[in-house]
PDB file of C-alpha atoms in Angstrom:
ATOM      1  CA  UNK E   1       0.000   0.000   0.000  1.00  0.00           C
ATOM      2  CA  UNK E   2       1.331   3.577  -0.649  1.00  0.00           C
ATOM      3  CA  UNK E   3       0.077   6.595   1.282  1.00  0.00           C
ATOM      4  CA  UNK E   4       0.274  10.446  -0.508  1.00  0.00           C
ATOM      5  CA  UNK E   5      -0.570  12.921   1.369  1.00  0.00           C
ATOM      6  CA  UNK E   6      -1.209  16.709  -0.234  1.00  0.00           C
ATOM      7  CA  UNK E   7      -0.436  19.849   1.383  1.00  0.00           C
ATOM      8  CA  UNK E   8       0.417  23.123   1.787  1.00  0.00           C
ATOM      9  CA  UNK E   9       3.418  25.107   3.522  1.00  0.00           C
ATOM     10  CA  UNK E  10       6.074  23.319   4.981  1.00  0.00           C
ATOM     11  CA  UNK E  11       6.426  25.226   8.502  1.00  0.00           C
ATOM     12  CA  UNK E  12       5.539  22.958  10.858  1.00  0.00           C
ATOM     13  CA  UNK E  13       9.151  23.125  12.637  1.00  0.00           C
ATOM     14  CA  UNK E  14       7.386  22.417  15.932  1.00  0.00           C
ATOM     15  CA  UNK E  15       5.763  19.594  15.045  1.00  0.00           C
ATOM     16  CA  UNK E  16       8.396  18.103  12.775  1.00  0.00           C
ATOM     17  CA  UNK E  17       9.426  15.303  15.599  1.00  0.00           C
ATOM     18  CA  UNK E  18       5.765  14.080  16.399  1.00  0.00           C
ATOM     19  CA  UNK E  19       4.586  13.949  12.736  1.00  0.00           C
ATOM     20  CA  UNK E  20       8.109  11.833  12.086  1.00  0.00           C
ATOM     21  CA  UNK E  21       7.237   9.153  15.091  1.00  0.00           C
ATOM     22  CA  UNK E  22       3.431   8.827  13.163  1.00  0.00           C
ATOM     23  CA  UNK E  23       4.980   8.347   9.856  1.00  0.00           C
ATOM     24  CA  UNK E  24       7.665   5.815  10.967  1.00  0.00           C
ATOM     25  CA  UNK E  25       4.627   3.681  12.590  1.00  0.00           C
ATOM     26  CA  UNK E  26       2.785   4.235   9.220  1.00  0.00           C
ATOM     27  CA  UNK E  27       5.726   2.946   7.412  1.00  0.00           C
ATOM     28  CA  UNK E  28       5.107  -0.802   8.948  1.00  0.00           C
ATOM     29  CA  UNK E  29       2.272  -0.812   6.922  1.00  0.00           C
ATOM     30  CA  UNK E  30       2.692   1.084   3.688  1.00  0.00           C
ATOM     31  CA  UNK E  31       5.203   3.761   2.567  1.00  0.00           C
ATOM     32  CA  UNK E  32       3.853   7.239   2.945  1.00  0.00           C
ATOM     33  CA  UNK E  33       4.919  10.153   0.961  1.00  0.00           C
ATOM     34  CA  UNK E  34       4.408  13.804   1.214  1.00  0.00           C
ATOM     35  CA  UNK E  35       4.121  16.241  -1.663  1.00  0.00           C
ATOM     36  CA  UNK E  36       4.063  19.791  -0.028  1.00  0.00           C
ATOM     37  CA  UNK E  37       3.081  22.402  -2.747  1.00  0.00           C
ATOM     38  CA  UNK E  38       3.825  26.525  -1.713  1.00  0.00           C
ATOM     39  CA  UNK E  39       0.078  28.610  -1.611  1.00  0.00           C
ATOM     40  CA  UNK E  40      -0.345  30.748  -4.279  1.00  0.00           C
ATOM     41  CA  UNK E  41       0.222  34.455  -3.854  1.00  0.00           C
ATOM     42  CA  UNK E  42      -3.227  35.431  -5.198  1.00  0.00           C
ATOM     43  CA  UNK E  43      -5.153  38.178  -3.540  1.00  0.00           C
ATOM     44  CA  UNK E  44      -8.619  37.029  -5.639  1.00  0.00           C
ATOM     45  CA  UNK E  45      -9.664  33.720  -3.365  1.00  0.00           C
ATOM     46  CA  UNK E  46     -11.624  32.323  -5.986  1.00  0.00           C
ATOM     47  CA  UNK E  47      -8.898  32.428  -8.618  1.00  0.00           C
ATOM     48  CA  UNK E  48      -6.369  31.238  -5.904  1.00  0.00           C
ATOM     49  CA  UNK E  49      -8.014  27.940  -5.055  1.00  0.00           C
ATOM     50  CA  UNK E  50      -8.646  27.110  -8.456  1.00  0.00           C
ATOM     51  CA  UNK E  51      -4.584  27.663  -8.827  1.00  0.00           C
ATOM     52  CA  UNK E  52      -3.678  25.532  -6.073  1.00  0.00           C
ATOM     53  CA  UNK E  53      -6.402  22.793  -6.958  1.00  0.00           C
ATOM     54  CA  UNK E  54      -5.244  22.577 -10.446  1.00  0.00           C
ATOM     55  CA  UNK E  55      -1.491  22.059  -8.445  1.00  0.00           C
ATOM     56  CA  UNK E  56      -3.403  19.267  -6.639  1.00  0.00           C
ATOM     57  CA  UNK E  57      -4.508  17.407  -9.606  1.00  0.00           C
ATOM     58  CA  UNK E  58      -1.229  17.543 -11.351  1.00  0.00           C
ATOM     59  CA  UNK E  59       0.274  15.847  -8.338  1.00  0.00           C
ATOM     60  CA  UNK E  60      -2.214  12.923  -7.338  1.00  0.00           C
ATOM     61  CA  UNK E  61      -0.427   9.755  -8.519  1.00  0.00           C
ATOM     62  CA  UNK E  62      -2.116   7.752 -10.957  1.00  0.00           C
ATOM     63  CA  UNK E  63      -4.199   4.552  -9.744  1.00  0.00           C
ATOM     64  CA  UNK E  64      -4.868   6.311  -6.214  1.00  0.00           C
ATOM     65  CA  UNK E  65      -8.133   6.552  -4.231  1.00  0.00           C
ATOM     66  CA  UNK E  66      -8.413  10.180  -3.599  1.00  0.00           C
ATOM     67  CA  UNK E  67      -9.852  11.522  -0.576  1.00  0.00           C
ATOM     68  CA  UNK E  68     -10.437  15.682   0.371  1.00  0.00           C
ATOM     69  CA  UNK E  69     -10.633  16.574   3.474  1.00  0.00           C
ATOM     70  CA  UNK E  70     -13.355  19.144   3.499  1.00  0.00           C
ATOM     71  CA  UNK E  71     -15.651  20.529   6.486  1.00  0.00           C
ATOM     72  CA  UNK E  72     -19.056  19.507   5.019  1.00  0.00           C
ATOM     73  CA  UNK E  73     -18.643  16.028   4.137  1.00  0.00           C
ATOM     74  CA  UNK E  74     -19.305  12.382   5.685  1.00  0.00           C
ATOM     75  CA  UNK E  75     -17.245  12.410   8.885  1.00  0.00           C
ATOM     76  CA  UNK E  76     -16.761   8.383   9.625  1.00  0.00           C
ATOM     77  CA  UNK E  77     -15.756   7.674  13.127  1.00  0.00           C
ATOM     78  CA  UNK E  78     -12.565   5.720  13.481  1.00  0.00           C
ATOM     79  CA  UNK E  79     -13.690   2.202  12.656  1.00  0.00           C
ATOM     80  CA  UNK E  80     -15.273   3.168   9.618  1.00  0.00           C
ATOM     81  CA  UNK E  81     -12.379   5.487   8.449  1.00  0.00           C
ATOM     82  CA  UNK E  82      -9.878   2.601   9.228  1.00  0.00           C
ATOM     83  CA  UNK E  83     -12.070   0.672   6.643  1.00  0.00           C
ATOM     84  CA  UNK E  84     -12.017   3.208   3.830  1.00  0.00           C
ATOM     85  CA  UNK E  85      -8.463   3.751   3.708  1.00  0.00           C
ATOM     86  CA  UNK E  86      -7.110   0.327   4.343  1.00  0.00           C
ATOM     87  CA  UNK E  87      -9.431  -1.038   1.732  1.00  0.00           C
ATOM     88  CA  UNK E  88      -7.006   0.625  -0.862  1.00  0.00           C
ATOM     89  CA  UNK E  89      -4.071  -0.089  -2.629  1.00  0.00           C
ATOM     90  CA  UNK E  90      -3.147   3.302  -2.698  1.00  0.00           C
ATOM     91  CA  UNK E  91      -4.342   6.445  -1.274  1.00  0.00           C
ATOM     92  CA  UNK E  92      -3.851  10.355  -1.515  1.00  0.00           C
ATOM     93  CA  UNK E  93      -5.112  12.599   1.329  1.00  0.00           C
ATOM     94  CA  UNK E  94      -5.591  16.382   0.599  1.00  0.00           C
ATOM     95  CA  UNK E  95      -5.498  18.830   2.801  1.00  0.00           C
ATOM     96  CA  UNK E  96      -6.183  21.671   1.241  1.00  0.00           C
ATOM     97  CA  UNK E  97      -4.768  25.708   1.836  1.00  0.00           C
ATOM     98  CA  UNK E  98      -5.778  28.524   3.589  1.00  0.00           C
ATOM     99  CA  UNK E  99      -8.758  29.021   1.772  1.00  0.00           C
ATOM    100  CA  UNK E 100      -9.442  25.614   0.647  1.00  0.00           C
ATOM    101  CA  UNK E 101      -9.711  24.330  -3.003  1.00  0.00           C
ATOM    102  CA  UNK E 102     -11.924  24.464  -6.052  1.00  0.00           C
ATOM    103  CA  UNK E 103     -14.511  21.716  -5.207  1.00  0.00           C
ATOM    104  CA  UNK E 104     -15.953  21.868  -8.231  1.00  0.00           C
ATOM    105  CA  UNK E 105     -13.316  21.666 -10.641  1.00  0.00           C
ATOM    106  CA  UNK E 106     -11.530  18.331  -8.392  1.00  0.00           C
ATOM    107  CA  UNK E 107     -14.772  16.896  -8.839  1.00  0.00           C
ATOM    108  CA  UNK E 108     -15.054  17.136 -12.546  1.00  0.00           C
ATOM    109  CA  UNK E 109     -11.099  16.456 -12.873  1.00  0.00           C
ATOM    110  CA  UNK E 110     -11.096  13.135  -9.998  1.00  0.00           C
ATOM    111  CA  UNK E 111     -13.694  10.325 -10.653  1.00  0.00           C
ATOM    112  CA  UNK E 112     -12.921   8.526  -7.963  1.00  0.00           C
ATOM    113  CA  UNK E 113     -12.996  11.444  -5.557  1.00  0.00           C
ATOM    114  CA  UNK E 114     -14.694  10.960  -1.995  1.00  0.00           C
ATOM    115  CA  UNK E 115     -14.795  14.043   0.374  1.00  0.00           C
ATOM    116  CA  UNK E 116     -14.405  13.400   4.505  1.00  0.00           C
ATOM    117  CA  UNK E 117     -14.389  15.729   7.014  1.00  0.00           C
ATOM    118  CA  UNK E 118     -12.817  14.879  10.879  1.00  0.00           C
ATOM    119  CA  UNK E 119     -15.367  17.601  12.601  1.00  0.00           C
ATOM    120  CA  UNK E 120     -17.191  21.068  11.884  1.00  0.00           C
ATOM    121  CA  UNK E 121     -14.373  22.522  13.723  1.00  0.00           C
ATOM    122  CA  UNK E 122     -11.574  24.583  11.967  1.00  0.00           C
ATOM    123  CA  UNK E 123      -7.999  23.362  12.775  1.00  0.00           C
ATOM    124  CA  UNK E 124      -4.428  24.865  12.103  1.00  0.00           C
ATOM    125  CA  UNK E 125      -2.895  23.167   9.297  1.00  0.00           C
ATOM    126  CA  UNK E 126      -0.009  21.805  11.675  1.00  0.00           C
ATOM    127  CA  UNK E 127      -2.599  20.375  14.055  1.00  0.00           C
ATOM    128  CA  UNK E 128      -4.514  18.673  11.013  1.00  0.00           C
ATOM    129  CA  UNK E 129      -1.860  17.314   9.357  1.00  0.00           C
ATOM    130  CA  UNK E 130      -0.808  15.535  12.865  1.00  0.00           C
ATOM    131  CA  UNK E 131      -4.640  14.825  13.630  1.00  0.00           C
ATOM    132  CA  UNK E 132      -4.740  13.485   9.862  1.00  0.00           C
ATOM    133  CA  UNK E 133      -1.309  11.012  10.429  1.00  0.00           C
ATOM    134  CA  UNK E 134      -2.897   9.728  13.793  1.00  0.00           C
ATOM    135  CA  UNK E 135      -5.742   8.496  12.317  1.00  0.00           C
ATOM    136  CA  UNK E 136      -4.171   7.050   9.656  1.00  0.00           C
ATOM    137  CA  UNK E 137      -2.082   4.939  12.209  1.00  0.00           C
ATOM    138  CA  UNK E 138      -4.821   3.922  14.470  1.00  0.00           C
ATOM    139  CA  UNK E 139      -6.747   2.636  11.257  1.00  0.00           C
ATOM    140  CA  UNK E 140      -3.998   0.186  10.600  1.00  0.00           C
ATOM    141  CA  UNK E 141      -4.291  -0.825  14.510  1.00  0.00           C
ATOM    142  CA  UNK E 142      -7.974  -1.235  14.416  1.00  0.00           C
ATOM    143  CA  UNK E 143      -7.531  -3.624  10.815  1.00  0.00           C
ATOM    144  CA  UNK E 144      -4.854  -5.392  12.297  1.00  0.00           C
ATOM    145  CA  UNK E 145      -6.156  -5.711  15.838  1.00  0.00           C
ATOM    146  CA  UNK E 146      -3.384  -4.402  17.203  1.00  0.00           C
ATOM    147  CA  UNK E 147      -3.743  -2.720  20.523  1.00  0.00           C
ATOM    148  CA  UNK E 148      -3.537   1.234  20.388  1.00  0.00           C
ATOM    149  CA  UNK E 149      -7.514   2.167  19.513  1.00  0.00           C
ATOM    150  CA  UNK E 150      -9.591   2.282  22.698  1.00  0.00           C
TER     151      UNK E 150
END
């Protein structure tokens, strides 16, 4: 299995250490690899997310299950998120920028797109991205019955 996940900014410097001990527990399972891209410098919103989402697209490796994180979507609890993304033979998590993406134009662009959402609540990037790599480690637990999910 191969893990991509897609995001924005690289200045997590703080949480560099914690996001490394996720990953290396991911890495029993499946490789994961990380494909920051740098926000656009666009002061229309609208044009800027449809930049950075057509950035997105040209970076989603072919033959992946695509999943956006987005705030008004299906939010699984654990079990059922361990299900979707272990189910896969590869996977690409986006977290979008600032000001999130083009919706419309990844859905016309990915046919295979499914849109998730963690909670209604607004996180940092930093915190996401952390929140986003536990999860993805505690689904492997719960399909392999190993003991970290309570």
């Amino acid at each position: 299995m191969k893990i991509t996940i897609i995001d924005f900014n690289n200045d997590e410097e703080d949480l560099k250490k914690i996001y490394s001990k996720f990953v290396k527990r991911i890495e029993f399972f499946s490789s994961v690899n990380f494909i920051i891209l740098k926000e656009k410098k666009e002061v229309n919103i609208d044009k800027k997310k449809h930049l950075e989402t057509l950035e997105i697209i040209k970076n989603i490796p072919k033959n992946s299950k695509v999943f956006l994180f987005t705030i008004n979507s299906r939010q699984p609890d654990s079990i059922e998120f361990s299900k979707t993304v272990t189910n896969e033979a590869n996977i690409t998590l986006i977290i979008g920028g600032s000001n999130g993406v083009d919706e419309q134009k990844l859905e016309q662009e990915i046919t295979n797109l499914e849109k998730i959402s963690f909670s209604k609540l607004t996180f940092p990037h930093k915190i996401f991205k952390l929140l986003v790599l536990e999860q993805i480690y505690r689904a492997f637990c719960i399909q392999k019955n190993i003991k970290y999910h309570k």
